[in-house]
Amino acid sequence: MRIRVVHETIYTYEQPARGLVQVMRLTPRDHDGQYVRSWRIDTSIDGRLTAREDGFGNIVHWFTPDAPADALTIRVTGAVDTEDTHGVIRGTVERLPDEFYLRDTDLCTTTPELQIFAERVATDGDGTPLAVLHRLRAAVPQAVAYEPGPAVNGVPSGKAFAAGKGICQDLTHVFIAAARHLGIPARYVAGYRARDDGEADVEAPHGWAEALVPNLGWVAFDACYENAPSDGYIRVATGLDYLGAAPIRGSRTGGGTETLDVKLRVEQGRDATQS
């Protein structure tokens, strides 16, 4: 399948913002089942755009405007060819040891209630890691109802679990925290997901999890939609939690109140043939 993305992030400031820096994890890499045909980042104002790689192997762009700005639009356009690998992830850039993904973070840490939940799922059937993870993927949305909405700075997994509802990143954090409590390395994945109904307009980028399965490797799990990410997904960045893989994080001096608007189209095309 070929997936085309047009993603606009529009910032407006009450007053011109100085010292503006935007850190963008918006560029996917090739791996088995994902082949980037074209991809670019454009900004509405002049400035310096530099690329580097972070510790997770993500492509990161830093943007700094040439002058104070009262508005900024970041526009991403691209096309990616995808194949369904049934959630198994191979051929990715791996810079860190597997044990690193057992670390807790402020957004992915367990409470006693979440620990009990994870342990109950683990002991409710086949105890092999893959079987446990499939049950966990099904159990999380039963415990935390998915409510579509834009990404925010983040809700700790224990708080989302106690609330019994959350957006995609909240369910993913609960899944990751539970997996790590069971001794299974897990990480957050940020990217794009094409809608099942074929409509191109999407509210926000998506987030899901990957967990390490012995003798199989990293496997993707989407607790929000209770499936294994397929050829309708574009994998962009990974981190210990949402903040480590967030599409855009920034800082500025002044500017007053900030207004943010996101416009996103993820369009499925016909299967592409290599030329």
mmCIF file of C-alpha atoms in Angstrom:
data_model
loop_
_atom_site.group_PDB
_atom_site.id
_atom_site.type_symbol
_atom_site.label_atom_id
_atom_site.label_comp_id
_atom_site.label_asym_id
_atom_site.label_seq_id
_atom_site.Cartn_x
_atom_site.Cartn_y
_atom_site.Cartn_z
ATOM 1 C CA MET A 1 0.000 0.000 0.000
ATOM 2 C CA ARG A 2 1.118 3.555 -0.595
ATOM 3 C CA ILE A 3 0.212 6.047 2.124
ATOM 4 C CA ARG A 4 0.414 9.780 1.516
ATOM 5 C CA VAL A 5 0.611 12.216 4.407
ATOM 6 C CA VAL A 6 -0.008 15.961 4.618
ATOM 7 C CA HIS A 7 0.480 17.162 8.185
ATOM 8 C CA GLU A 8 0.292 20.845 9.124
ATOM 9 C CA THR A 9 0.999 22.155 12.616
ATOM 10 C CA ILE A 10 0.032 25.816 12.920
ATOM 11 C CA TYR A 11 1.183 27.992 15.804
ATOM 12 C CA THR A 12 0.029 31.550 16.385
ATOM 13 C CA TYR A 13 1.358 33.768 19.167
ATOM 14 C CA GLU A 14 -0.211 36.742 20.849
ATOM 15 C CA GLN A 15 3.076 38.623 20.392
ATOM 16 C CA PRO A 16 6.217 37.819 18.377
ATOM 17 C CA ALA A 17 8.021 34.929 20.038
ATOM 18 C CA ARG A 18 11.788 35.147 20.478
ATOM 19 C CA GLY A 19 14.313 32.362 20.859
ATOM 20 C CA LEU A 20 11.915 29.911 19.242
ATOM 21 C CA VAL A 21 13.219 26.336 18.913
ATOM 22 C CA GLN A 22 11.166 23.453 17.540
ATOM 23 C CA VAL A 23 12.426 19.878 17.861
ATOM 24 C CA MET A 24 10.678 17.645 15.329
ATOM 25 C CA ARG A 25 10.530 13.870 15.151
ATOM 26 C CA LEU A 26 8.526 13.871 11.959
ATOM 27 C CA THR A 27 10.602 11.838 9.514
ATOM 28 C CA PRO A 28 10.191 8.053 9.143
ATOM 29 C CA ARG A 29 12.995 5.652 8.288
ATOM 30 C CA ASP A 30 13.030 2.585 6.057
ATOM 31 C CA HIS A 31 12.673 -0.849 7.627
ATOM 32 C CA ASP A 32 11.135 -4.158 6.634
ATOM 33 C CA GLY A 33 7.607 -3.401 5.443
ATOM 34 C CA GLN A 34 8.115 0.376 5.294
ATOM 35 C CA TYR A 35 9.832 2.180 2.428
ATOM 36 C CA VAL A 36 9.931 5.976 2.306
ATOM 37 C CA ARG A 37 9.404 7.142 -1.298
ATOM 38 C CA SER A 38 9.392 10.889 -0.600
ATOM 39 C CA TRP A 39 9.335 13.073 2.510
ATOM 40 C CA ARG A 40 9.934 16.722 3.282
ATOM 41 C CA ILE A 41 9.458 19.328 6.004
ATOM 42 C CA ASP A 42 8.650 22.945 5.115
ATOM 43 C CA THR A 43 8.229 25.950 7.393
ATOM 44 C CA SER A 44 6.260 29.133 6.744
ATOM 45 C CA ILE A 45 9.075 31.403 7.908
ATOM 46 C CA ASP A 46 12.791 31.514 7.181
ATOM 47 C CA GLY A 47 15.162 29.851 9.567
ATOM 48 C CA ARG A 48 17.728 27.147 10.114
ATOM 49 C CA LEU A 49 16.621 23.502 9.797
ATOM 50 C CA THR A 50 19.209 20.933 10.834
ATOM 51 C CA ALA A 51 18.934 17.142 11.034
ATOM 52 C CA ARG A 52 20.544 14.684 13.393
ATOM 53 C CA GLU A 53 19.863 11.332 15.030
ATOM 54 C CA ASP A 54 18.872 10.913 18.672
ATOM 55 C CA GLY A 55 19.807 8.105 21.040
ATOM 56 C CA PHE A 56 16.826 6.007 19.958
ATOM 57 C CA GLY A 57 17.811 6.137 16.286
ATOM 58 C CA ASN A 58 15.076 8.619 15.385
ATOM 59 C CA ILE A 59 15.688 11.296 12.735
ATOM 60 C CA VAL A 60 15.327 14.634 14.536
ATOM 61 C CA HIS A 61 15.119 18.080 12.938
ATOM 62 C CA TRP A 62 15.800 21.293 14.866
ATOM 63 C CA PHE A 63 14.250 24.493 13.552
ATOM 64 C CA THR A 64 15.213 27.995 14.697
ATOM 65 C CA PRO A 65 13.669 31.046 12.936
ATOM 66 C CA ASP A 66 15.867 33.872 11.721
ATOM 67 C CA ALA A 67 13.749 36.474 13.532
ATOM 68 C CA PRO A 68 10.947 36.691 16.131
ATOM 69 C CA ALA A 69 7.673 35.359 14.739
ATOM 70 C CA ASP A 70 3.996 35.768 15.571
ATOM 71 C CA ALA A 71 3.036 32.639 13.599
ATOM 72 C CA LEU A 72 4.661 29.434 12.398
ATOM 73 C CA THR A 73 3.366 26.607 10.235
ATOM 74 C CA ILE A 74 5.294 23.344 9.965
ATOM 75 C CA ARG A 75 4.160 21.326 6.950
ATOM 76 C CA VAL A 76 5.088 17.701 6.376
ATOM 77 C CA THR A 77 4.364 15.980 3.070
ATOM 78 C CA GLY A 78 5.388 12.506 2.046
ATOM 79 C CA ALA A 79 4.616 9.110 0.616
ATOM 80 C CA VAL A 80 5.506 5.743 2.109
ATOM 81 C CA ASP A 81 5.054 2.246 0.684
ATOM 82 C CA THR A 82 4.014 -0.284 3.316
ATOM 83 C CA GLU A 83 3.553 -4.031 3.637
ATOM 84 C CA ASP A 84 1.763 -5.959 6.361
ATOM 85 C CA THR A 85 4.320 -7.713 8.599
ATOM 86 C CA HIS A 86 1.671 -8.799 11.160
ATOM 87 C CA GLY A 87 3.193 -6.449 13.705
ATOM 88 C CA VAL A 88 6.707 -7.921 13.623
ATOM 89 C CA ILE A 89 9.316 -5.158 13.366
ATOM 90 C CA ARG A 90 12.644 -5.922 11.676
ATOM 91 C CA GLY A 91 15.361 -3.874 10.023
ATOM 92 C CA THR A 92 15.064 -0.883 12.356
ATOM 93 C CA VAL A 93 17.935 1.200 13.689
ATOM 94 C CA GLU A 94 18.594 0.037 17.253
ATOM 95 C CA ARG A 95 21.028 2.087 19.344
ATOM 96 C CA LEU A 96 20.154 0.930 22.859
ATOM 97 C CA PRO A 97 20.290 -2.385 24.746
ATOM 98 C CA ASP A 98 16.994 -4.209 25.198
ATOM 99 C CA GLU A 99 17.130 -3.782 28.995
ATOM 100 C CA PHE A 100 16.919 -0.011 28.570
ATOM 101 C CA TYR A 101 13.241 -0.413 27.678
ATOM 102 C CA LEU A 102 12.447 -1.782 31.130
ATOM 103 C CA ARG A 103 12.968 1.671 32.662
ATOM 104 C CA ASP A 104 10.068 3.460 34.285
ATOM 105 C CA THR A 105 9.346 7.068 33.367
ATOM 106 C CA ASP A 106 7.010 9.630 34.898
ATOM 107 C CA LEU A 107 4.412 8.712 32.244
ATOM 108 C CA CYS A 108 4.990 4.942 32.353
ATOM 109 C CA THR A 109 5.102 3.801 35.950
ATOM 110 C CA THR A 110 2.828 1.401 37.765
ATOM 111 C CA THR A 111 0.584 1.869 40.755
ATOM 112 C CA PRO A 112 -0.432 -1.064 42.990
ATOM 113 C CA GLU A 113 -3.742 -1.260 41.107
ATOM 114 C CA LEU A 114 -2.002 -1.361 37.731
ATOM 115 C CA GLN A 115 0.416 -4.016 38.989
ATOM 116 C CA ILE A 116 -2.489 -6.213 40.088
ATOM 117 C CA PHE A 117 -4.100 -5.731 36.689
ATOM 118 C CA ALA A 118 -0.903 -6.728 34.842
ATOM 119 C CA GLU A 119 -0.331 -9.772 37.006
ATOM 120 C CA ARG A 120 -3.930 -10.940 36.589
ATOM 121 C CA VAL A 121 -3.615 -10.699 32.807
ATOM 122 C CA ALA A 122 -0.297 -12.579 32.901
ATOM 123 C CA THR A 123 -1.689 -15.504 34.900
ATOM 124 C CA ASP A 124 -4.977 -15.809 33.004
ATOM 125 C CA GLY A 125 -3.797 -18.309 30.403
ATOM 126 C CA ASP A 126 -0.720 -19.216 28.387
ATOM 127 C CA GLY A 127 2.268 -17.671 30.143
ATOM 128 C CA THR A 128 4.508 -17.194 27.095
ATOM 129 C CA PRO A 129 5.377 -13.519 26.495
ATOM 130 C CA LEU A 130 3.596 -13.268 23.130
ATOM 131 C CA ALA A 131 0.370 -14.742 24.512
ATOM 132 C CA VAL A 132 0.544 -12.466 27.556
ATOM 133 C CA LEU A 133 1.048 -9.399 25.358
ATOM 134 C CA HIS A 134 -1.913 -10.283 23.147
ATOM 135 C CA ARG A 135 -4.105 -10.633 26.247
ATOM 136 C CA LEU A 136 -2.750 -7.347 27.596
ATOM 137 C CA ARG A 137 -3.573 -5.586 24.326
ATOM 138 C CA ALA A 138 -7.166 -6.824 24.638
ATOM 139 C CA ALA A 139 -7.439 -6.104 28.376
ATOM 140 C CA VAL A 140 -6.179 -2.503 28.368
ATOM 141 C CA PRO A 141 -9.103 -1.006 26.373
ATOM 142 C CA GLN A 142 -11.507 -2.934 28.623
ATOM 143 C CA ALA A 143 -9.984 -1.204 31.653
ATOM 144 C CA VAL A 144 -9.290 2.187 30.016
ATOM 145 C CA ALA A 145 -11.900 3.259 27.469
ATOM 146 C CA TYR A 146 -10.420 4.900 24.390
ATOM 147 C CA GLU A 147 -11.603 8.467 23.769
ATOM 148 C CA PRO A 148 -10.267 10.032 20.535
ATOM 149 C CA GLY A 149 -8.574 13.372 20.988
ATOM 150 C CA PRO A 150 -5.400 15.359 20.319
ATOM 151 C CA ALA A 151 -2.179 14.557 22.131
ATOM 152 C CA VAL A 152 -1.399 16.514 25.268
ATOM 153 C CA ASN A 153 1.706 16.742 27.435
ATOM 154 C CA GLY A 154 0.861 13.411 28.988
ATOM 155 C CA VAL A 155 -1.062 11.707 31.768
ATOM 156 C CA PRO A 156 0.813 9.193 33.955
ATOM 157 C CA SER A 157 -0.244 5.608 33.278
ATOM 158 C CA GLY A 158 -1.465 5.063 36.832
ATOM 159 C CA LYS A 159 -3.693 8.136 36.661
ATOM 160 C CA ALA A 160 -5.136 7.092 33.285
ATOM 161 C CA PHE A 161 -5.772 3.582 34.629
ATOM 162 C CA ALA A 162 -7.561 4.997 37.672
ATOM 163 C CA ALA A 163 -9.667 7.301 35.474
ATOM 164 C CA GLY A 164 -10.741 4.386 33.285
ATOM 165 C CA LYS A 165 -10.537 6.444 30.086
ATOM 166 C CA GLY A 166 -7.991 8.222 27.930
ATOM 167 C CA ILE A 167 -6.635 9.100 24.513
ATOM 168 C CA CYS A 168 -4.378 6.803 22.482
ATOM 169 C CA GLN A 169 -1.193 7.791 24.288
ATOM 170 C CA ASP A 170 -2.807 7.048 27.665
ATOM 171 C CA LEU A 171 -3.800 3.506 26.668
ATOM 172 C CA THR A 172 -0.348 2.983 25.204
ATOM 173 C CA HIS A 173 1.323 4.165 28.410
ATOM 174 C CA VAL A 174 -0.806 1.744 30.435
ATOM 175 C CA PHE A 175 0.165 -1.115 28.108
ATOM 176 C CA ILE A 176 3.871 -0.203 28.324
ATOM 177 C CA ALA A 177 3.874 0.168 32.106
ATOM 178 C CA ALA A 178 2.099 -3.165 32.553
ATOM 179 C CA ALA A 179 4.480 -4.947 30.169
ATOM 180 C CA ARG A 180 7.542 -3.554 31.934
ATOM 181 C CA HIS A 181 6.141 -4.602 35.305
ATOM 182 C CA LEU A 182 5.982 -8.143 33.895
ATOM 183 C CA GLY A 183 9.631 -7.927 32.858
ATOM 184 C CA ILE A 184 8.955 -7.390 29.146
ATOM 185 C CA PRO A 185 10.848 -4.499 27.475
ATOM 186 C CA ALA A 186 8.381 -2.111 25.835
ATOM 187 C CA ARG A 187 8.474 1.277 24.123
ATOM 188 C CA TYR A 188 6.268 3.999 22.690
ATOM 189 C CA VAL A 189 5.872 4.463 18.930
ATOM 190 C CA ALA A 190 4.659 7.671 17.295
ATOM 191 C CA GLY A 191 3.443 7.738 13.726
ATOM 192 C CA TYR A 192 0.447 7.845 11.444
ATOM 193 C CA ARG A 193 -2.532 5.529 11.016
ATOM 194 C CA ALA A 194 -4.875 5.505 8.029
ATOM 195 C CA ARG A 195 -8.563 5.377 8.919
ATOM 196 C CA ASP A 196 -10.419 2.097 8.422
ATOM 197 C CA ASP A 197 -13.261 3.834 6.588
ATOM 198 C CA GLY A 198 -10.963 5.190 3.885
ATOM 199 C CA GLU A 199 -11.507 8.844 4.800
ATOM 200 C CA ALA A 200 -8.293 10.860 4.661
ATOM 201 C CA ASP A 201 -8.929 13.503 7.349
ATOM 202 C CA VAL A 202 -7.417 12.439 10.673
ATOM 203 C CA GLU A 203 -7.646 14.278 13.984
ATOM 204 C CA ALA A 204 -4.062 13.717 15.148
ATOM 205 C CA PRO A 205 -0.976 11.541 14.712
ATOM 206 C CA HIS A 206 -1.259 8.144 16.371
ATOM 207 C CA GLY A 207 0.647 6.298 19.086
ATOM 208 C CA TRP A 208 1.058 2.601 19.878
ATOM 209 C CA ALA A 209 3.516 0.254 21.576
ATOM 210 C CA GLU A 210 6.217 -2.234 20.704
ATOM 211 C CA ALA A 211 7.287 -5.028 23.040
ATOM 212 C CA LEU A 212 10.250 -7.386 22.815
ATOM 213 C CA VAL A 213 9.304 -11.050 22.325
ATOM 214 C CA PRO A 214 12.005 -13.737 22.700
ATOM 215 C CA ASN A 215 12.957 -15.426 19.408
ATOM 216 C CA LEU A 216 10.743 -13.025 17.486
ATOM 217 C CA GLY A 217 12.027 -9.512 18.218
ATOM 218 C CA TRP A 218 10.063 -6.289 18.530
ATOM 219 C CA VAL A 219 6.341 -6.687 17.928
ATOM 220 C CA ALA A 220 3.811 -3.848 17.618
ATOM 221 C CA PHE A 221 0.568 -3.702 19.619
ATOM 222 C CA ASP A 222 -2.184 -1.090 19.291
ATOM 223 C CA ALA A 223 -4.339 -1.139 22.410
ATOM 224 C CA CYS A 224 -6.540 1.693 21.104
ATOM 225 C CA TYR A 225 -7.802 -0.278 18.128
ATOM 226 C CA GLU A 226 -7.064 -3.744 19.592
ATOM 227 C CA ASN A 227 -4.992 -4.900 16.650
ATOM 228 C CA ALA A 228 -1.472 -5.412 15.351
ATOM 229 C CA PRO A 229 -0.371 -2.380 13.317
ATOM 230 C CA SER A 230 -0.538 -3.327 9.651
ATOM 231 C CA ASP A 231 0.162 -1.728 6.280
ATOM 232 C CA GLY A 232 -2.103 1.178 7.239
ATOM 233 C CA TYR A 233 0.499 2.480 9.699
ATOM 234 C CA ILE A 234 3.630 4.593 9.238
ATOM 235 C CA ARG A 235 6.175 4.183 12.035
ATOM 236 C CA VAL A 236 8.033 7.467 12.647
ATOM 237 C CA ALA A 237 9.729 7.618 16.074
ATOM 238 C CA THR A 238 10.200 5.623 19.275
ATOM 239 C CA GLY A 239 10.886 6.507 22.905
ATOM 240 C CA LEU A 240 10.385 5.327 26.462
ATOM 241 C CA ASP A 241 7.085 7.233 26.419
ATOM 242 C CA TYR A 242 5.213 9.840 24.384
ATOM 243 C CA LEU A 243 7.519 12.691 25.347
ATOM 244 C CA GLY A 244 10.527 10.839 23.932
ATOM 245 C CA ALA A 245 8.810 10.265 20.577
ATOM 246 C CA ALA A 246 6.530 13.319 20.322
ATOM 247 C CA PRO A 247 6.234 14.735 16.778
ATOM 248 C CA ILE A 248 7.043 18.297 17.876
ATOM 249 C CA ARG A 249 8.355 19.737 21.134
ATOM 250 C CA GLY A 250 9.489 23.313 21.441
ATOM 251 C CA SER A 251 10.548 26.218 23.589
ATOM 252 C CA ARG A 252 10.352 29.987 23.205
ATOM 253 C CA THR A 253 10.771 33.279 25.009
ATOM 254 C CA GLY A 254 7.785 35.597 25.196
ATOM 255 C CA GLY A 255 5.031 35.491 22.634
ATOM 256 C CA GLY A 256 2.164 35.550 25.105
ATOM 257 C CA THR A 257 -0.660 33.086 24.598
ATOM 258 C CA GLU A 258 -0.039 30.339 22.059
ATOM 259 C CA THR A 259 -2.750 28.867 19.822
ATOM 260 C CA LEU A 260 -2.209 25.491 18.163
ATOM 261 C CA ASP A 261 -4.090 23.992 15.226
ATOM 262 C CA VAL A 262 -3.361 20.670 13.505
ATOM 263 C CA LYS A 263 -4.530 19.618 10.051
ATOM 264 C CA LEU A 264 -3.742 16.066 9.026
ATOM 265 C CA ARG A 265 -4.575 13.909 6.026
ATOM 266 C CA VAL A 266 -3.468 10.278 5.810
ATOM 267 C CA GLU A 267 -4.537 8.925 2.449
ATOM 268 C CA GLN A 268 -4.357 5.306 1.343
ATOM 269 C CA GLY A 269 -3.442 4.653 -2.279
ATOM 270 C CA ARG A 270 -3.148 1.667 -4.512
ATOM 271 C CA ASP A 271 -0.360 -0.843 -3.958
ATOM 272 C CA ALA A 272 2.729 0.667 -5.497
ATOM 273 C CA THR A 273 5.056 -1.143 -7.869
ATOM 274 C CA GLN A 274 8.766 -0.566 -7.835
ATOM 275 C CA SER A 275 10.004 1.380 -10.855
#
